[in-house]
Amino acid sequence: MMTPRESSRLTHLLLLLHLFLPLALSLLHPPHPPPVHVPTLVPHRPTPLTRSRFSSKAQLDFITHCNSSCLHRGEQDEQLSDKLAFETLYADGSRTLTTVDVEGDLEGDAQLFAHLSPSRGSRLKPRHKRVRRQIYGADGRFNIQGDNFLLDYPFSTAVRISTGCTGVLVSQQHILTAAHCVHDGKDYVKGARKLRVGFLIPLSINGTKANLTSGKKPLVRWVRVKRTRVPKGWIQGPQEVSMDFDYALLELRWPHRRPFMRLSVAPSSDDLAGNRIHFSGFDSDRPGELVYRFCPVEEESSDLIYQHCDARPGASGSGVYGRVWDNGLERWERKVIGIFSGHQWLEIDGENRDYNVAVRITPLKFAQICYWVHGNRLDCVQD
């Protein structure tokens, strides 16, 4: 029988194998994805709004239902500019609304996702037996332990959100998370009034000698959020809420010093190394632990990524990333291509299928989030 230390080392060895084997295989056949056209968002002057009541309760187990229309939707929408408008919530409780115009030809975007047509819906995989909600078959999650993992990229980019969710560092001062972690579609949650972001600090950093068998949890350093931005596409009232716009950006009061993961327009799953996505989060059934998982993409629409990565409440807002081929650098790079939202029952041809779902970073969402980060639309072009 293996000792706890030997078991932990085996887990880490398997983790490294799963991380790098798909990359090694993909290196043999690097893709040649078409250039991505990123539209331009032109913001108008912000309009002051009444102060939020902060009357909502954070919903960590976000579940939706949809039919085949979820696979049909695209970004060609009469209300597109309205949905890409956004609210900004400031630390003092005030908020503003910024409307936008969209410049650029969107036909290229439609062609980019033409392969994600409803025809893919007819090839849905056989239904998986569910043991618990959001856990499919054997639990395939890994607990990340030890300084050599917790403080190393990409695990170091995962942070906690004080409302109970997860976020991912996407700049020196910004965190991407799920909108439902701060807003329920009608009002901001109570915890958004004094929103904070938590950075894991391993015990050894604080002068305590830690080892894999100590059983002690890492400490958390909390930093206040300066402002929060949520797309108007999410703020439509509870009856209108869908996963398509379930993302928000948090800006810290001061920069952090950790590596962050860059954003990318989500390519087709066929253009991801190993056809796999990855994300790390703070699942509620493993308190105090950072939990990593990976899995293949099962289905995808123009706005959502359907998969069976094991997850539990608390993982919402995790940055979903993949190995994306960078044409400029001519190498594979880990980049955030989506935000883990929650669970969806998808009705196709009269049969319910269950998936865990991530919000896809489309060209328009990339332009919007990039503007939130840089404050300059001229900087928001796809690498």
Coordinates of C-alpha atoms in Angstrom, one line a residue:
M1 CA 0.0 0.0 0.0
M2 CA 1.3 3.4 -0.9
T3 CA 2.0 6.1 1.7
P4 CA 0.2 9.5 1.5
R5 CA 3.4 11.0 0.2
E6 CA 3.8 8.4 -2.5
S7 CA 0.2 8.7 -3.4
S8 CA 0.6 12.5 -3.7
R9 CA 3.7 12.1 -5.9
L10 CA 1.9 9.7 -8.2
T11 CA -1.0 12.2 -8.5
H12 CA 1.4 14.9 -9.5
L13 CA 3.1 12.7 -12.0
L14 CA -0.2 11.8 -13.6
L15 CA -1.1 15.5 -13.6
L16 CA 2.0 16.4 -15.5
L17 CA 1.4 13.6 -18.0
H18 CA -2.1 14.8 -18.7
L19 CA -0.9 18.4 -19.0
F20 CA 1.8 17.8 -21.5
L21 CA 0.9 14.6 -23.5
P22 CA -1.8 16.3 -25.6
L23 CA 0.6 19.2 -26.3
A24 CA 3.3 16.7 -27.5
L25 CA 0.9 15.0 -29.8
S26 CA -0.4 18.3 -31.2
L27 CA 3.0 19.5 -32.0
L28 CA 3.2 17.0 -34.7
H29 CA 0.3 18.7 -36.5
P30 CA 0.1 22.4 -35.6
P31 CA -3.1 23.9 -36.9
H32 CA -3.3 26.9 -39.3
P33 CA -6.4 28.7 -38.0
P34 CA -7.8 31.5 -40.1
P35 CA -7.1 35.1 -39.0
V36 CA -9.8 36.3 -36.6
H37 CA -11.5 39.6 -37.2
V38 CA -12.2 41.4 -33.9
P39 CA -14.9 44.1 -34.2
T40 CA -14.4 47.5 -32.5
L41 CA -16.6 48.7 -29.6
V42 CA -17.0 52.4 -29.4
P43 CA -18.2 53.4 -25.9
H44 CA -20.4 56.5 -25.2
R45 CA -20.2 58.7 -22.2
P46 CA -21.2 56.8 -19.1
T47 CA -24.6 57.6 -17.6
P48 CA -25.1 57.7 -13.8
L49 CA -27.5 55.1 -12.4
T50 CA -29.2 54.9 -9.0
R51 CA -27.2 53.0 -6.3
S52 CA -27.6 49.3 -6.2
R53 CA -29.7 47.8 -3.3
F54 CA -27.4 44.7 -3.1
S55 CA -30.6 42.7 -2.4
S56 CA -29.7 39.4 -4.2
K57 CA -28.1 36.3 -2.9
A58 CA -25.1 34.7 -4.7
Q59 CA -26.1 31.6 -6.6
L60 CA -23.1 29.3 -6.7
D61 CA -24.9 26.3 -8.3
F62 CA -26.1 28.0 -11.6
I63 CA -28.4 25.7 -13.6
T64 CA -30.2 26.5 -16.8
H65 CA -32.4 24.7 -19.4
C66 CA -32.4 25.2 -23.1
N67 CA -33.5 23.5 -26.3
S68 CA -31.7 23.2 -29.7
S69 CA -32.0 27.0 -30.1
C70 CA -28.9 27.3 -27.9
L71 CA -27.0 25.7 -30.7
H72 CA -28.5 28.0 -33.3
R73 CA -27.8 31.4 -31.7
G74 CA -25.2 33.6 -33.1
E75 CA -23.9 37.1 -32.6
Q76 CA -26.1 38.5 -35.5
D77 CA -28.8 40.1 -33.3
E78 CA -30.9 43.3 -33.5
Q79 CA -30.1 44.0 -29.9
L80 CA -26.4 43.3 -30.1
S81 CA -25.3 46.8 -29.2
D82 CA -27.7 46.9 -26.2
K83 CA -26.4 43.6 -24.9
L84 CA -22.8 44.7 -25.2
A85 CA -23.5 47.9 -23.2
F86 CA -22.2 47.4 -19.6
E87 CA -22.7 48.5 -16.1
T88 CA -19.8 49.6 -13.9
L89 CA -20.1 49.2 -10.1
Y90 CA -17.7 51.3 -8.0
A91 CA -16.4 50.6 -4.5
D92 CA -18.5 53.3 -3.0
G93 CA -21.7 51.7 -4.3
S94 CA -22.3 54.1 -7.2
R95 CA -22.8 52.7 -10.7
T96 CA -23.0 53.8 -14.3
L97 CA -24.2 52.5 -17.6
T98 CA -22.1 52.8 -20.8
T99 CA -23.7 52.2 -24.1
V100 CA -21.6 51.2 -27.1
D101 CA -21.6 51.1 -30.9
V102 CA -20.2 48.2 -32.8
E103 CA -17.9 48.9 -35.7
G104 CA -16.7 46.3 -38.2
D105 CA -18.1 43.7 -40.5
L106 CA -19.5 40.8 -38.5
E107 CA -19.9 38.4 -41.4
G108 CA -16.4 37.2 -40.9
D109 CA -17.3 36.2 -37.3
A110 CA -20.3 34.3 -38.6
Q111 CA -18.1 32.4 -41.1
L112 CA -15.6 31.6 -38.3
F113 CA -18.3 29.8 -36.4
A114 CA -20.1 28.3 -39.4
H115 CA -18.9 24.9 -38.5
L116 CA -20.7 25.2 -35.2
S117 CA -24.1 24.9 -36.9
P118 CA -27.1 22.9 -35.7
S119 CA -25.8 20.0 -37.6
R120 CA -23.4 19.3 -34.8
G121 CA -26.4 18.8 -32.5
S122 CA -27.3 15.6 -34.4
R123 CA -23.9 14.2 -33.3
L124 CA -24.4 14.5 -29.5
K125 CA -22.5 11.9 -27.7
P126 CA -24.2 9.1 -25.8
R127 CA -25.5 10.3 -22.5
H128 CA -23.2 9.9 -19.5
K129 CA -24.6 8.5 -16.2
R130 CA -24.4 11.2 -13.5
V131 CA -23.5 10.3 -10.0
R132 CA -23.9 13.8 -8.6
R133 CA -24.7 17.0 -10.2
Q134 CA -21.7 18.2 -12.2
I135 CA -19.7 15.0 -11.5
Y136 CA -19.7 12.5 -14.4
G137 CA -18.7 9.0 -13.6
A138 CA -15.4 8.7 -11.7
D139 CA -14.3 12.0 -10.3
G140 CA -11.4 13.3 -12.4
R141 CA -10.3 16.3 -10.4
F142 CA -6.9 16.9 -9.0
N143 CA -6.1 18.8 -5.7
I144 CA -3.2 21.2 -6.3
Q145 CA -0.8 21.1 -3.4
G146 CA 2.7 22.3 -2.7
D147 CA 4.5 25.5 -3.5
N148 CA 5.9 24.1 -6.7
F149 CA 2.3 23.9 -8.1
L150 CA 0.3 26.5 -6.2
L151 CA 2.7 29.4 -7.1
D152 CA 3.5 28.1 -10.6
Y153 CA 1.7 29.1 -13.8
P154 CA -1.0 28.3 -14.8
F155 CA -2.4 27.3 -11.3
S156 CA -1.2 30.6 -9.8
T157 CA -3.7 32.5 -12.1
A158 CA -6.7 31.1 -10.1
V159 CA -8.1 33.3 -7.4
R160 CA -11.0 33.2 -5.0
I161 CA -13.9 35.6 -5.1
S162 CA -15.4 36.6 -1.7
T163 CA -18.9 35.7 -2.8
G164 CA -17.9 32.1 -3.0
C165 CA -16.7 31.8 -6.7
T166 CA -13.5 31.5 -8.6
G167 CA -11.8 34.0 -10.9
V168 CA -8.8 34.1 -13.2
L169 CA -6.1 36.8 -13.5
V170 CA -6.1 38.3 -17.0
S171 CA -3.9 41.3 -16.4
Q172 CA -1.9 42.9 -13.7
Q173 CA -5.0 44.3 -12.1
H174 CA -8.0 42.5 -13.5
I175 CA -9.9 39.2 -12.8
L176 CA -12.4 37.6 -15.0
T177 CA -15.2 35.7 -13.3
A178 CA -18.9 34.7 -13.9
A179 CA -21.5 37.4 -13.8
H180 CA -23.8 35.4 -11.6
C181 CA -21.2 35.5 -8.9
V182 CA -21.9 39.2 -8.4
H183 CA -25.3 39.8 -10.0
D184 CA -28.4 37.6 -10.4
G185 CA -29.7 39.4 -13.5
K186 CA -31.8 41.8 -11.5
D187 CA -29.6 43.2 -8.8
Y188 CA -26.1 42.9 -7.4
V189 CA -25.6 40.3 -4.7
K190 CA -25.1 41.3 -1.1
G191 CA -21.4 40.4 -1.1
A192 CA -20.7 42.7 -4.1
R193 CA -20.9 45.7 -1.8
K194 CA -17.5 45.0 -0.5
L195 CA -16.2 42.6 -3.0
R196 CA -12.7 41.1 -2.5
V197 CA -10.3 38.8 -4.3
G198 CA -8.3 36.1 -2.5
F199 CA -4.8 35.1 -3.4
L200 CA -3.6 31.7 -2.1
I201 CA -0.4 31.9 0.0
P202 CA 1.2 28.5 0.8
L203 CA 2.2 28.0 4.4
S204 CA 5.9 27.9 3.6
I205 CA 5.7 31.5 2.4
N206 CA 4.8 32.5 5.9
G207 CA 7.8 30.8 7.5
T208 CA 6.0 27.5 8.2
K209 CA 7.7 24.4 6.8
A210 CA 4.9 22.7 4.7
N211 CA 4.9 19.3 3.2
L212 CA 2.5 17.2 1.2
T213 CA 1.2 15.3 4.2
S214 CA 0.8 18.2 6.7
G215 CA -2.9 18.5 5.9
K216 CA -2.8 22.2 6.5
K217 CA -4.6 24.5 4.0
P218 CA -2.9 27.5 2.3
L219 CA -3.7 30.9 3.7
V220 CA -5.5 33.5 1.7
R221 CA -4.6 37.2 1.2
W222 CA -7.7 39.3 0.4
V223 CA -7.6 42.4 -1.8
R224 CA -10.5 44.8 -2.3
V225 CA -12.1 45.4 -5.7
K226 CA -12.1 48.9 -7.1
R227 CA -14.8 48.4 -9.7
T228 CA -16.9 45.7 -11.3
R229 CA -18.1 45.5 -14.9
V230 CA -21.1 43.4 -16.1
P231 CA -22.5 43.2 -19.6
K232 CA -26.0 44.5 -20.2
G233 CA -26.7 41.2 -21.9
W234 CA -26.7 39.6 -18.4
I235 CA -28.7 42.4 -16.7
Q236 CA -32.0 41.6 -18.4
G237 CA -34.1 40.4 -15.5
P238 CA -34.4 36.8 -14.2
Q239 CA -36.7 35.7 -16.9
E240 CA -34.2 36.7 -19.6
V241 CA -31.0 35.3 -18.0
S242 CA -29.0 32.9 -20.1
M243 CA -25.4 31.7 -19.9
D244 CA -24.4 33.6 -23.1
F245 CA -23.3 36.7 -21.2
D246 CA -22.4 35.1 -17.8
Y247 CA -19.1 37.0 -17.3
A248 CA -17.8 40.0 -15.4
L249 CA -14.5 41.8 -14.9
L250 CA -13.2 42.9 -11.5
E251 CA -10.5 45.6 -11.2
L252 CA -8.3 45.5 -8.1
R253 CA -7.4 48.6 -6.1
W254 CA -3.7 48.0 -6.9
P255 CA -1.8 45.6 -9.2
H256 CA -0.8 42.2 -8.1
R257 CA 2.6 40.6 -8.8
R258 CA 1.6 37.2 -10.1
P259 CA 1.7 35.9 -13.7
F260 CA -1.6 36.3 -15.5
M261 CA -3.1 34.4 -18.4
R262 CA -3.9 36.2 -21.7
L263 CA -7.3 36.2 -23.4
S264 CA -8.0 34.7 -26.8
V265 CA -11.0 34.4 -29.0
A266 CA -12.0 30.8 -28.6
P267 CA -11.1 28.8 -31.6
S268 CA -12.9 25.7 -32.8
S269 CA -12.2 22.8 -30.4
D270 CA -10.5 21.1 -33.4
D271 CA -7.9 23.8 -33.1
L272 CA -7.2 23.2 -29.4
A273 CA -4.2 21.0 -28.5
G274 CA -5.7 17.6 -27.7
N275 CA -9.2 19.0 -28.2
R276 CA -9.0 19.7 -24.5
I277 CA -10.0 22.5 -22.1
H278 CA -8.6 23.0 -18.6
F279 CA -9.6 25.0 -15.5
S280 CA -8.8 25.4 -11.8
G281 CA -11.3 26.5 -9.2
F282 CA -12.3 26.4 -5.6
D283 CA -15.0 23.7 -5.5
S284 CA -17.2 23.8 -2.5
D285 CA -16.8 20.1 -1.6
R286 CA -13.0 20.6 -1.2
P287 CA -12.8 23.7 1.0
G288 CA -9.5 25.5 1.1
E289 CA -8.2 23.5 -1.9
L290 CA -7.4 24.5 -5.4
V291 CA -8.9 21.9 -7.8
Y292 CA -7.7 21.3 -11.3
R293 CA -9.5 19.4 -14.1
F294 CA -9.4 18.9 -17.8
C295 CA -11.6 17.2 -20.4
P296 CA -12.4 17.2 -24.1
V297 CA -15.0 19.5 -25.6
E298 CA -18.2 17.6 -26.2
E299 CA -20.2 20.2 -28.2
E300 CA -19.9 23.9 -28.9
S301 CA -22.2 26.7 -30.1
S302 CA -21.3 30.2 -31.1
D303 CA -21.6 31.3 -27.5
L304 CA -21.1 28.2 -25.3
I305 CA -18.7 25.3 -24.8
Y306 CA -20.4 22.1 -23.7
Q307 CA -18.2 19.6 -21.7
H308 CA -18.2 17.0 -19.0
C309 CA -15.3 18.4 -16.9
D310 CA -16.1 17.4 -13.3
A311 CA -17.0 20.5 -11.2
R312 CA -19.0 21.5 -8.1
P313 CA -20.4 24.8 -6.9
G314 CA -17.6 27.3 -6.2
A315 CA -15.9 26.5 -9.5
S316 CA -18.1 29.1 -11.3
G317 CA -16.0 31.9 -12.8
S318 CA -13.0 29.7 -13.3
G319 CA -10.9 30.7 -16.4
V320 CA -11.4 28.0 -19.0
Y321 CA -8.2 27.7 -21.0
G322 CA -6.7 25.7 -23.8
R323 CA -3.4 25.4 -25.7
V324 CA -4.0 27.8 -28.6
W325 CA -1.6 28.0 -31.6
D326 CA -0.1 31.6 -31.7
N327 CA 0.6 32.4 -35.3
G328 CA 2.9 35.3 -34.4
L329 CA 5.0 33.3 -31.9
E330 CA 4.6 30.1 -33.9
R331 CA 4.1 28.0 -30.8
W332 CA 1.3 26.7 -28.5
E333 CA 0.2 29.1 -25.7
R334 CA -2.2 28.7 -22.8
K335 CA -4.9 31.3 -23.2
V336 CA -8.2 31.9 -21.5
I337 CA -10.9 31.1 -24.1
G338 CA -14.0 30.9 -21.8
I339 CA -15.5 31.3 -18.3
F340 CA -17.0 28.3 -16.5
S341 CA -20.6 29.1 -15.8
G342 CA -22.4 26.1 -14.5
H343 CA -24.7 23.3 -15.5
Q344 CA -27.3 23.1 -18.4
W345 CA -29.9 20.7 -19.4
L346 CA -30.1 20.8 -23.2
E347 CA -33.1 19.3 -24.9
I348 CA -32.3 17.9 -28.3
D349 CA -34.8 15.8 -30.4
G350 CA -37.0 15.2 -27.3
E351 CA -34.1 14.0 -25.1
N352 CA -32.5 15.8 -22.2
R353 CA -28.7 15.8 -22.1
D354 CA -26.8 17.3 -19.3
Y355 CA -23.5 19.3 -19.6
N356 CA -21.2 21.5 -17.7
V357 CA -21.0 24.8 -19.7
A358 CA -18.4 27.5 -20.2
V359 CA -19.2 30.9 -21.8
R360 CA -17.2 31.1 -25.0
I361 CA -15.0 34.3 -25.6
T362 CA -16.3 35.3 -29.0
P363 CA -14.7 38.1 -31.1
L364 CA -17.2 40.7 -29.7
K365 CA -16.8 39.5 -26.1
F366 CA -13.0 39.6 -26.6
A367 CA -13.3 43.2 -27.8
Q368 CA -15.5 44.2 -24.9
I369 CA -13.4 42.5 -22.1
C370 CA -10.2 43.9 -23.7
Y371 CA -11.7 47.4 -23.6
W372 CA -12.5 46.9 -20.0
V373 CA -8.9 45.9 -19.3
H374 CA -7.1 48.5 -21.4
G375 CA -9.6 51.4 -21.6
N376 CA -8.3 51.9 -25.1
R377 CA -10.2 50.2 -28.0
L378 CA -7.1 50.6 -30.2
D379 CA -5.2 48.0 -28.1
C380 CA -7.9 45.4 -28.6
V381 CA -6.9 43.3 -31.5
Q382 CA -6.4 39.5 -31.5
D383 CA -2.8 38.4 -31.2

